[in-house]
Every structure is written in C-alpha cells, then in structure tokens.
mmCIF file of C-alpha atoms in Angstrom:
data_model
loop_
_atom_site.group_PDB
_atom_site.id
_atom_site.type_symbol
_atom_site.label_atom_id
_atom_site.label_comp_id
_atom_site.label_asym_id
_atom_site.label_seq_id
_atom_site.Cartn_x
_atom_site.Cartn_y
_atom_site.Cartn_z
ATOM 1 C CA UNK A 1 -13.636 12.761 -15.531
ATOM 2 C CA UNK A 2 -12.151 15.342 -13.902
ATOM 3 C CA UNK A 3 -9.503 15.366 -10.858
ATOM 4 C CA UNK A 4 -12.437 16.813 -8.826
ATOM 5 C CA UNK A 5 -13.754 13.402 -8.480
ATOM 6 C CA UNK A 6 -12.283 9.681 -7.232
ATOM 7 C CA UNK A 7 -13.335 7.883 -9.989
ATOM 8 C CA UNK A 8 -15.173 4.908 -8.537
ATOM 9 C CA UNK A 9 -14.543 1.472 -11.021
ATOM 10 C CA UNK A 10 -16.904 -1.422 -11.122
ATOM 11 C CA UNK A 11 -14.216 -4.643 -11.225
ATOM 12 C CA UNK A 12 -16.811 -7.347 -12.295
ATOM 13 C CA UNK A 13 -15.859 -7.424 -15.914
ATOM 14 C CA UNK A 14 -12.299 -7.830 -15.531
ATOM 15 C CA UNK A 15 -13.504 -10.975 -13.865
ATOM 16 C CA UNK A 16 -16.075 -12.512 -16.088
ATOM 17 C CA UNK A 17 -17.221 -10.133 -19.129
ATOM 18 C CA UNK A 18 -13.720 -11.761 -21.091
ATOM 19 C CA UNK A 19 -11.566 -9.859 -23.721
ATOM 20 C CA UNK A 20 -13.987 -6.599 -23.673
ATOM 21 C CA UNK A 21 -14.699 -6.789 -19.672
ATOM 22 C CA UNK A 22 -11.403 -6.674 -19.390
ATOM 23 C CA UNK A 23 -10.480 -4.018 -21.993
ATOM 24 C CA UNK A 24 -13.791 -2.158 -20.167
ATOM 25 C CA UNK A 25 -12.018 -1.515 -17.152
ATOM 26 C CA UNK A 26 -8.454 -1.305 -18.279
ATOM 27 C CA UNK A 27 -9.527 1.839 -20.176
ATOM 28 C CA UNK A 28 -11.357 3.234 -17.156
ATOM 29 C CA UNK A 29 -8.610 2.369 -14.724
ATOM 30 C CA UNK A 30 -5.569 3.606 -17.200
ATOM 31 C CA UNK A 31 -7.372 7.172 -17.074
ATOM 32 C CA UNK A 32 -7.514 7.255 -13.521
ATOM 33 C CA UNK A 33 -3.995 6.326 -13.254
ATOM 34 C CA UNK A 34 -2.855 8.814 -16.082
ATOM 35 C CA UNK A 35 -4.730 11.643 -14.188
ATOM 36 C CA UNK A 36 -5.581 12.038 -10.384
ATOM 37 C CA UNK A 37 -3.412 8.459 -9.651
ATOM 38 C CA UNK A 38 -6.674 7.439 -7.316
ATOM 39 C CA UNK A 39 -9.527 5.145 -7.732
ATOM 40 C CA UNK A 40 -12.098 3.284 -5.739
ATOM 41 C CA UNK A 41 -13.249 -0.379 -7.027
ATOM 42 C CA UNK A 42 -16.197 -2.216 -6.660
ATOM 43 C CA UNK A 43 -16.880 -5.446 -7.533
ATOM 44 C CA UNK A 44 -13.754 -6.576 -6.001
ATOM 45 C CA UNK A 45 -14.238 -9.941 -4.521
ATOM 46 C CA UNK A 46 -13.050 -9.970 -1.087
ATOM 47 C CA UNK A 47 -15.768 -11.226 0.988
ATOM 48 C CA UNK A 48 -17.055 -8.397 3.617
ATOM 49 C CA UNK A 49 -16.814 -10.995 5.974
ATOM 50 C CA UNK A 50 -13.153 -11.524 5.945
ATOM 51 C CA UNK A 51 -12.655 -8.078 5.391
ATOM 52 C CA UNK A 52 -14.407 -6.873 9.336
ATOM 53 C CA UNK A 53 -12.544 -9.359 10.398
ATOM 54 C CA UNK A 54 -8.870 -8.340 9.531
ATOM 55 C CA UNK A 55 -10.287 -4.468 10.971
ATOM 56 C CA UNK A 56 -12.372 -6.593 14.217
ATOM 57 C CA UNK A 57 -8.663 -8.220 15.000
ATOM 58 C CA UNK A 58 -6.620 -5.139 14.442
ATOM 59 C CA UNK A 59 -8.417 -2.906 16.784
ATOM 60 C CA UNK A 60 -7.938 -6.177 19.284
ATOM 61 C CA UNK A 61 -4.151 -6.079 18.799
ATOM 62 C CA UNK A 62 -3.949 -2.039 19.067
ATOM 63 C CA UNK A 63 -5.929 -1.953 22.257
ATOM 64 C CA UNK A 64 -3.426 -4.517 23.852
ATOM 65 C CA UNK A 65 -0.821 -3.407 26.454
ATOM 66 C CA UNK A 66 2.099 -1.444 24.580
ATOM 67 C CA UNK A 67 4.507 -3.834 26.396
ATOM 68 C CA UNK A 68 2.844 -6.768 24.657
ATOM 69 C CA UNK A 69 2.912 -5.045 21.187
ATOM 70 C CA UNK A 70 6.614 -4.505 21.255
ATOM 71 C CA UNK A 71 7.251 -8.216 21.471
ATOM 72 C CA UNK A 72 6.996 -8.070 18.295
ATOM 73 C CA UNK A 73 8.716 -4.742 17.497
ATOM 74 C CA UNK A 74 9.731 -3.710 14.226
ATOM 75 C CA UNK A 75 13.362 -2.889 12.530
ATOM 76 C CA UNK A 76 14.973 -3.133 9.213
ATOM 77 C CA UNK A 77 16.387 -6.137 10.333
ATOM 78 C CA UNK A 78 13.117 -7.563 10.582
ATOM 79 C CA UNK A 79 12.139 -7.127 7.014
ATOM 80 C CA UNK A 80 10.225 -4.396 7.091
ATOM 81 C CA UNK A 81 7.894 -6.608 9.346
ATOM 82 C CA UNK A 82 6.308 -5.966 13.199
ATOM 83 C CA UNK A 83 4.847 -3.512 15.121
ATOM 84 C CA UNK A 84 5.498 0.284 14.677
ATOM 85 C CA UNK A 85 4.973 2.626 17.946
ATOM 86 C CA UNK A 86 2.710 5.894 18.184
ATOM 87 C CA UNK A 87 5.162 8.509 16.246
ATOM 88 C CA UNK A 88 7.580 5.697 15.470
ATOM 89 C CA UNK A 89 7.776 7.199 11.813
ATOM 90 C CA UNK A 90 7.487 10.084 9.555
ATOM 91 C CA UNK A 91 5.970 9.594 6.077
ATOM 92 C CA UNK A 92 6.882 13.104 5.494
ATOM 93 C CA UNK A 93 10.256 13.452 6.346
ATOM 94 C CA UNK A 94 10.447 17.066 6.983
ATOM 95 C CA UNK A 95 7.840 17.363 9.550
ATOM 96 C CA UNK A 96 6.883 16.156 12.997
ATOM 97 C CA UNK A 97 6.683 11.984 13.572
ATOM 98 C CA UNK A 98 2.996 10.915 12.221
ATOM 99 C CA UNK A 99 0.298 10.343 14.639
ATOM 100 C CA UNK A 100 -0.239 6.758 14.442
ATOM 101 C CA UNK A 101 0.941 3.289 15.220
ATOM 102 C CA UNK A 102 0.940 0.168 12.470
ATOM 103 C CA UNK A 103 1.500 -3.212 11.783
ATOM 104 C CA UNK A 104 3.353 -4.998 8.829
ATOM 105 C CA UNK A 105 3.094 -8.264 7.648
ATOM 106 C CA UNK A 106 5.012 -9.383 4.443
ATOM 107 C CA UNK A 107 4.995 -12.434 1.999
ATOM 108 C CA UNK A 108 5.062 -15.607 4.461
ATOM 109 C CA UNK A 109 7.780 -17.855 3.706
ATOM 110 C CA UNK A 110 8.858 -20.949 5.796
ATOM 111 C CA UNK A 111 11.886 -20.622 7.692
ATOM 112 C CA UNK A 112 13.751 -23.334 5.124
ATOM 113 C CA UNK A 113 12.860 -20.900 2.123
ATOM 114 C CA UNK A 114 16.735 -20.327 0.644
ATOM 115 C CA UNK A 115 15.666 -16.852 0.736
ATOM 116 C CA UNK A 116 14.989 -16.870 4.317
ATOM 117 C CA UNK A 117 18.109 -19.013 4.916
ATOM 118 C CA UNK A 118 20.610 -16.678 3.346
ATOM 119 C CA UNK A 119 19.013 -13.413 4.480
ATOM 120 C CA UNK A 120 18.082 -11.698 1.490
ATOM 121 C CA UNK A 121 16.813 -8.449 1.649
ATOM 122 C CA UNK A 122 12.960 -7.919 3.114
ATOM 123 C CA UNK A 123 13.001 -11.460 3.397
ATOM 124 C CA UNK A 124 12.157 -12.691 7.039
ATOM 125 C CA UNK A 125 9.818 -14.543 9.389
ATOM 126 C CA UNK A 126 6.930 -12.824 10.026
ATOM 127 C CA UNK A 127 6.650 -11.438 13.581
ATOM 128 C CA UNK A 128 3.288 -12.819 15.231
ATOM 129 C CA UNK A 129 1.574 -11.294 18.166
ATOM 130 C CA UNK A 130 0.571 -13.652 20.601
ATOM 131 C CA UNK A 131 -3.361 -13.481 19.723
ATOM 132 C CA UNK A 132 -5.604 -16.192 19.129
ATOM 133 C CA UNK A 133 -6.296 -15.754 15.443
ATOM 134 C CA UNK A 134 -4.411 -12.785 14.250
ATOM 135 C CA UNK A 135 -1.921 -15.348 12.099
ATOM 136 C CA UNK A 136 -4.417 -16.982 10.722
ATOM 137 C CA UNK A 137 -6.861 -13.681 9.886
ATOM 138 C CA UNK A 138 -4.219 -11.599 8.129
ATOM 139 C CA UNK A 139 -2.575 -14.617 5.962
ATOM 140 C CA UNK A 140 -6.434 -14.870 4.634
ATOM 141 C CA UNK A 141 -6.500 -11.913 4.114
ATOM 142 C CA UNK A 142 -2.896 -11.075 2.726
ATOM 143 C CA UNK A 143 -3.524 -13.424 0.111
ATOM 144 C CA UNK A 144 -7.200 -12.294 -0.950
ATOM 145 C CA UNK A 145 -5.503 -8.580 -1.580
ATOM 146 C CA UNK A 146 -2.406 -10.133 -2.975
ATOM 147 C CA UNK A 147 -4.727 -11.818 -5.835
ATOM 148 C CA UNK A 148 -6.622 -8.461 -6.449
ATOM 149 C CA UNK A 149 -3.784 -6.549 -6.859
ATOM 150 C CA UNK A 150 -2.295 -9.406 -9.431
ATOM 151 C CA UNK A 151 -5.533 -9.306 -11.375
ATOM 152 C CA UNK A 152 -5.716 -5.510 -11.296
ATOM 153 C CA UNK A 153 -1.791 -5.605 -13.134
ATOM 154 C CA UNK A 154 -4.178 -7.137 -15.576
ATOM 155 C CA UNK A 155 -5.525 -3.941 -16.525
ATOM 156 C CA UNK A 156 -2.785 -2.291 -16.093
ATOM 157 C CA UNK A 157 -0.903 -4.260 -18.835
ATOM 158 C CA UNK A 158 -3.948 -4.061 -21.279
ATOM 159 C CA UNK A 159 -4.149 -0.248 -20.975
ATOM 160 C CA UNK A 160 -0.061 -0.068 -21.800
ATOM 161 C CA UNK A 161 -0.641 -2.626 -24.730
ATOM 162 C CA UNK A 162 1.667 -5.088 -23.149
ATOM 163 C CA UNK A 163 1.173 -8.688 -22.520
ATOM 164 C CA UNK A 164 -1.894 -9.266 -20.187
ATOM 165 C CA UNK A 165 0.576 -11.409 -18.569
ATOM 166 C CA UNK A 166 3.179 -9.139 -18.119
ATOM 167 C CA UNK A 167 3.726 -8.749 -14.444
ATOM 168 C CA UNK A 168 2.903 -12.487 -13.987
ATOM 169 C CA UNK A 169 6.592 -13.481 -12.976
ATOM 170 C CA UNK A 170 7.274 -10.026 -11.412
ATOM 171 C CA UNK A 171 4.825 -10.568 -8.873
ATOM 172 C CA UNK A 172 4.376 -13.969 -7.762
ATOM 173 C CA UNK A 173 7.238 -13.293 -4.673
ATOM 174 C CA UNK A 174 6.453 -9.788 -4.183
ATOM 175 C CA UNK A 175 8.059 -7.618 -1.440
ATOM 176 C CA UNK A 176 4.461 -6.848 -0.478
ATOM 177 C CA UNK A 177 3.155 -5.462 2.995
ATOM 178 C CA UNK A 178 0.045 -5.593 4.605
ATOM 179 C CA UNK A 179 -0.016 -3.221 6.739
ATOM 180 C CA UNK A 180 -2.507 -2.459 9.999
ATOM 181 C CA UNK A 181 -3.010 1.123 10.594
ATOM 182 C CA UNK A 182 -4.512 2.750 13.782
ATOM 183 C CA UNK A 183 -5.073 6.661 14.299
ATOM 184 C CA UNK A 184 -5.829 7.495 17.741
ATOM 185 C CA UNK A 185 -8.582 10.464 18.307
ATOM 186 C CA UNK A 186 -6.224 13.452 17.321
ATOM 187 C CA UNK A 187 -6.433 16.120 19.959
ATOM 188 C CA UNK A 188 -7.604 20.037 18.954
ATOM 189 C CA UNK A 189 -4.312 21.223 19.967
ATOM 190 C CA UNK A 190 -1.526 18.982 18.438
ATOM 191 C CA UNK A 191 1.664 17.910 20.490
ATOM 192 C CA UNK A 192 4.030 19.454 17.366
ATOM 193 C CA UNK A 193 3.336 21.828 14.644
ATOM 194 C CA UNK A 194 2.761 20.374 11.403
ATOM 195 C CA UNK A 195 1.607 16.906 12.782
ATOM 196 C CA UNK A 196 -0.927 14.466 10.986
ATOM 197 C CA UNK A 197 -1.972 11.131 11.277
ATOM 198 C CA UNK A 198 0.274 10.276 8.083
ATOM 199 C CA UNK A 199 2.133 13.045 6.301
ATOM 200 C CA UNK A 200 2.366 13.613 2.665
ATOM 201 C CA UNK A 201 3.755 11.185 0.922
ATOM 202 C CA UNK A 202 3.607 8.756 -1.963
ATOM 203 C CA UNK A 203 3.319 5.441 -1.813
ATOM 204 C CA UNK A 204 6.184 3.536 -2.909
ATOM 205 C CA UNK A 205 5.266 0.315 -4.646
ATOM 206 C CA UNK A 206 3.258 -0.614 -7.777
ATOM 207 C CA UNK A 207 -0.153 -0.116 -6.130
ATOM 208 C CA UNK A 208 -1.919 0.026 -2.861
ATOM 209 C CA UNK A 209 -5.067 -1.518 -1.972
ATOM 210 C CA UNK A 210 -6.829 0.507 0.623
ATOM 211 C CA UNK A 211 -9.790 -0.181 3.484
ATOM 212 C CA UNK A 212 -10.791 2.000 5.633
ATOM 213 C CA UNK A 213 -13.302 2.379 8.548
ATOM 214 C CA UNK A 214 -16.380 5.340 8.033
ATOM 215 C CA UNK A 215 -14.163 7.946 10.157
ATOM 216 C CA UNK A 216 -12.311 9.280 6.854
ATOM 217 C CA UNK A 217 -9.345 11.805 6.964
ATOM 218 C CA UNK A 218 -7.812 10.422 3.939
ATOM 219 C CA UNK A 219 -7.213 13.713 1.359
ATOM 220 C CA UNK A 220 -5.609 13.341 -1.819
ATOM 221 C CA UNK A 221 -3.439 16.021 -3.701
ATOM 222 C CA UNK A 222 -4.685 17.164 -7.482
ATOM 223 C CA UNK A 223 -2.241 18.887 -9.732
ATOM 224 C CA UNK A 224 -3.694 22.192 -8.909
ATOM 225 C CA UNK A 225 -2.206 21.966 -5.610
ATOM 226 C CA UNK A 226 -5.802 21.313 -4.060
ATOM 227 C CA UNK A 227 -6.390 18.718 -0.753
ATOM 228 C CA UNK A 228 -9.330 16.542 -2.002
ATOM 229 C CA UNK A 229 -11.047 14.707 0.651
ATOM 230 C CA UNK A 230 -11.440 10.921 -0.542
ATOM 231 C CA UNK A 231 -15.211 9.675 1.458
ATOM 232 C CA UNK A 232 -15.620 6.488 2.853
ATOM 233 C CA UNK A 233 -17.499 4.044 0.275
ATOM 234 C CA UNK A 234 -18.555 0.705 1.833
ATOM 235 C CA UNK A 235 -17.718 -2.129 0.584
ATOM 236 C CA UNK A 236 -15.060 -0.922 -1.964
ATOM 237 C CA UNK A 237 -11.109 -0.429 -2.157
ATOM 238 C CA UNK A 238 -9.274 2.604 -2.525
ATOM 239 C CA UNK A 239 -6.473 1.903 -5.032
ATOM 240 C CA UNK A 240 -3.301 4.490 -5.723
ATOM 241 C CA UNK A 241 -0.369 4.310 -8.255
ATOM 242 C CA UNK A 242 3.164 4.112 -6.349
ATOM 243 C CA UNK A 243 6.188 5.153 -7.325
ATOM 244 C CA UNK A 244 7.389 2.010 -8.618
ATOM 245 C CA UNK A 245 4.371 1.779 -11.198
ATOM 246 C CA UNK A 246 5.159 5.384 -12.231
ATOM 247 C CA UNK A 247 8.942 4.361 -13.086
ATOM 248 C CA UNK A 248 7.962 1.410 -14.771
ATOM 249 C CA UNK A 249 5.907 3.438 -16.857
ATOM 250 C CA UNK A 250 8.123 6.722 -17.482
ATOM 251 C CA UNK A 251 5.628 8.658 -15.788
ATOM 252 C CA UNK A 252 2.417 7.182 -17.803
ATOM 253 C CA UNK A 253 1.095 6.821 -14.530
ATOM 254 C CA UNK A 254 0.689 9.019 -11.732
ATOM 255 C CA UNK A 255 1.562 8.293 -8.354
ATOM 256 C CA UNK A 256 0.032 11.364 -6.283
ATOM 257 C CA UNK A 257 0.826 12.883 -2.781
ATOM 258 C CA UNK A 258 -1.779 12.198 -0.070
ATOM 259 C CA UNK A 259 -2.186 12.159 3.584
ATOM 260 C CA UNK A 260 -4.387 11.209 6.625
ATOM 261 C CA UNK A 261 -5.629 14.310 8.690
ATOM 262 C CA UNK A 262 -8.172 12.428 11.526
ATOM 263 C CA UNK A 263 -11.330 13.838 12.697
ATOM 264 C CA UNK A 264 -10.653 15.391 16.089
ATOM 265 C CA UNK A 265 -11.482 12.798 18.898
ATOM 266 C CA UNK A 266 -12.333 10.174 16.914
ATOM 267 C CA UNK A 267 -9.784 6.793 16.142
ATOM 268 C CA UNK A 268 -9.527 5.918 12.657
ATOM 269 C CA UNK A 269 -8.120 2.451 11.865
ATOM 270 C CA UNK A 270 -7.378 1.589 8.365
ATOM 271 C CA UNK A 271 -6.067 -1.726 6.394
ATOM 272 C CA UNK A 272 -3.416 -1.008 3.459
ATOM 273 C CA UNK A 273 -1.754 -3.480 1.077
ATOM 274 C CA UNK A 274 1.091 -2.309 -0.760
ATOM 275 C CA UNK A 275 2.029 -4.427 -3.784
ATOM 276 C CA UNK A 276 5.850 -4.299 -4.541
ATOM 277 C CA UNK A 277 7.712 -6.463 -7.071
ATOM 278 C CA UNK A 278 10.021 -9.525 -6.916
ATOM 279 C CA UNK A 279 13.236 -8.379 -5.445
ATOM 280 C CA UNK A 280 14.936 -9.433 -8.370
ATOM 281 C CA UNK A 281 12.132 -8.038 -10.528
ATOM 282 C CA UNK A 282 14.207 -5.113 -13.061
ATOM 283 C CA UNK A 283 12.199 -1.970 -13.164
ATOM 284 C CA UNK A 284 12.693 -0.405 -16.317
ATOM 285 C CA UNK A 285 10.751 2.016 -18.666
ATOM 286 C CA UNK A 286 8.249 -0.689 -20.597
ATOM 287 C CA UNK A 287 7.790 -0.701 -24.181
ATOM 288 C CA UNK A 288 5.803 1.740 -25.500
ATOM 289 C CA UNK A 289 6.533 3.862 -22.495
ATOM 290 C CA UNK A 290 9.177 5.871 -24.145
ATOM 291 C CA UNK A 291 9.848 7.832 -27.390
ATOM 292 C CA UNK A 292 12.268 10.136 -28.784
ATOM 293 C CA UNK A 293 10.779 12.906 -27.687
ATOM 294 C CA UNK A 294 10.055 11.330 -24.471
ATOM 295 C CA UNK A 295 12.780 9.107 -23.645
ATOM 296 C CA UNK A 296 13.381 6.733 -20.259
ATOM 297 C CA UNK A 297 13.626 8.917 -17.168
ATOM 298 C CA UNK A 298 15.173 6.350 -14.949
ATOM 299 C CA UNK A 299 18.106 3.832 -15.135
ATOM 300 C CA UNK A 300 17.062 -0.036 -14.045
ATOM 301 C CA UNK A 301 16.631 -0.892 -11.057
ATOM 302 C CA UNK A 302 15.786 -4.350 -8.713
ATOM 303 C CA UNK A 303 12.999 -3.981 -7.109
ATOM 304 C CA UNK A 304 14.526 -4.593 -3.564
ATOM 305 C CA UNK A 305 16.929 -1.656 -3.864
ATOM 306 C CA UNK A 306 14.246 0.584 -5.148
ATOM 307 C CA UNK A 307 12.425 -0.317 -1.537
ATOM 308 C CA UNK A 308 15.080 0.258 0.779
ATOM 309 C CA UNK A 309 15.802 3.579 -0.751
ATOM 310 C CA UNK A 310 12.333 4.520 -0.325
ATOM 311 C CA UNK A 311 12.102 3.523 3.125
ATOM 312 C CA UNK A 312 15.281 4.829 5.095
ATOM 313 C CA UNK A 313 14.056 7.859 5.324
ATOM 314 C CA UNK A 314 11.257 7.325 6.502
ATOM 315 C CA UNK A 315 12.424 5.508 9.912
ATOM 316 C CA UNK A 316 15.578 7.422 10.125
ATOM 317 C CA UNK A 317 13.664 9.943 12.700
ATOM 318 C CA UNK A 318 12.370 7.016 14.867
ATOM 319 C CA UNK A 319 16.073 5.139 15.240
ATOM 320 C CA UNK A 320 14.228 1.709 13.862
ATOM 321 C CA UNK A 321 16.385 1.564 11.432
#
C-alpha cells in the first residue's frame, strides 16, 4: 500500500473469522492508520436499505423551506445538535465559510437522564424536525454505525497490542454525532475567494464513518502535500482517524487533512458519523505508544473538554456559538 491509494478493507473476517480474522483486519487497518489515515470498509453489515433511507430522508429535509429547517437551529447551547444553515461554519477558520448546510444528531438520551437534568456539557435532547419518519430513521442508522464504530475500535486495540475490549467502556455513552450534509451545486464563480464545500480540516474524534453519494468531491492530503481524490465506491464507508485517537496513540495513528471540493453545478449529499469518546473518558497515551525516545506528547484530557476545545473555532465566524 502507498499513500497514492486509499486501501479498501473487507471487515467481514472481523465479524466471523475469530481471532485470526480479527488479526487479519487489524493488521490492514493498522497499516492504513499509520500511513494515509484513511481507508474504505466493505463487509460492514449496515443494511443498504437503511443507508438509502437516510439519504432519502436527508434530501427531503434539506429541500424544506428555510423557516422550517430553522425551527431546529443549532447552537452550542443545544449540545452540538440541530440545523446548521448554509455557510454556518468554517472548518478552515482562515478561509471563507463552507458552502454547505448540515444537521447534527447526538446520542438520544431520555429527558430524565441525570446528565440531561444536570445540563452536562454536550448532553441535550435532540432537536427533531417536524417530519414523518425522520427521528425513527436517524436513530436506527445512528445505532447501526455506532455499533460499527465500536467494532473498528476492536481492530484498533488488536493492532495496538492492548486488550480487545479496551475502548468498550469508553464508547458506551459516546459524544458521537451523526451529521447529515448537503452541498449545493457549486457555482463556477464563487462568492468568496477560497470557498469550498468543506474547508481543509482534520476530524476531532476517534474515527469517522462517511457514506457518500456518487457525486464525489472528497479529497485527502497525502504526507507530501498532494491532494488525492477519494472516489465513490458503492456500499462502502470511507473511514478516517480523528485527532482524538491520534492523541490517544501518541501520534502512532495519523489524522489526515481533507476537504470537499464539490463539482460545479451538482448537488452533493453525504452522511458522516463522528465517534468521540464518553465525556468522562480520559484521553491519555495508550500503553505501548510511548518510549524513552518517543515520550508522551500530550497531557491527559477529558473527552468533553477536548471536543469543546475543537468545536469553538469552527463556529466563531457564524455567531452560532
């Protein structure tokens, strides 16, 4: 494998191949995580019908009148949930706001959950639009990709030489976000110089699982600074390491900058699942990821404090914070 290609990894042996299958997949994923930081997965077990339902419902929502979408408007006070209007964030704060709109959904806790009652950071009720089937579809999908993300962490743990279940109690109430994304047809002449569908950035959490439509536009930056297209491959997820897992592994795994350059004149939809750890999880150098020659680079930090430190700059331009 080279940095000129994003590997495609079959996850099926991780589910059915026992210890040997888990090691096989872990070796492939570990190589990708130490290299380009991106990989596709097949054999992931998420039903294609459910994936299609999510895209259909998302397209219906984004085609709704702006005033209806804004009834579920995002703010930091909403726990990183709700509708983010067009140009409402800047993933690259040094550039023009991103040419996209989004909708964020978090872990769906009941109103009497102690963390909801106590107003814990990033714990809030989801903001559901008044649309038939939206909540049911999104929660079914959230649970499916959450389970898949946890399975990926078994492979991470195996590759890193720590107990397979190391991450289990750190991902059972995660600060995860399911994000629906709509990129309008990009005009040939942009309103603002340097404006992209999504500016150059790295993701904040442990791992991202991205489902895309066939339009394309995702680009990944290699170590030598070249931008590599991540083409659409049917029924796969594009997965990438986030900054939190990079920090946890003491930079053993690599969080890679990427961006979205939507083709002119074509709408684009994607659905991303960002798996961040539980709020109280302590992110600190994992056993075996530091040596005398390569000591721990980062101090321990709680999962919620780390996420807050990363989100604020993204929304400062828009006033949503």
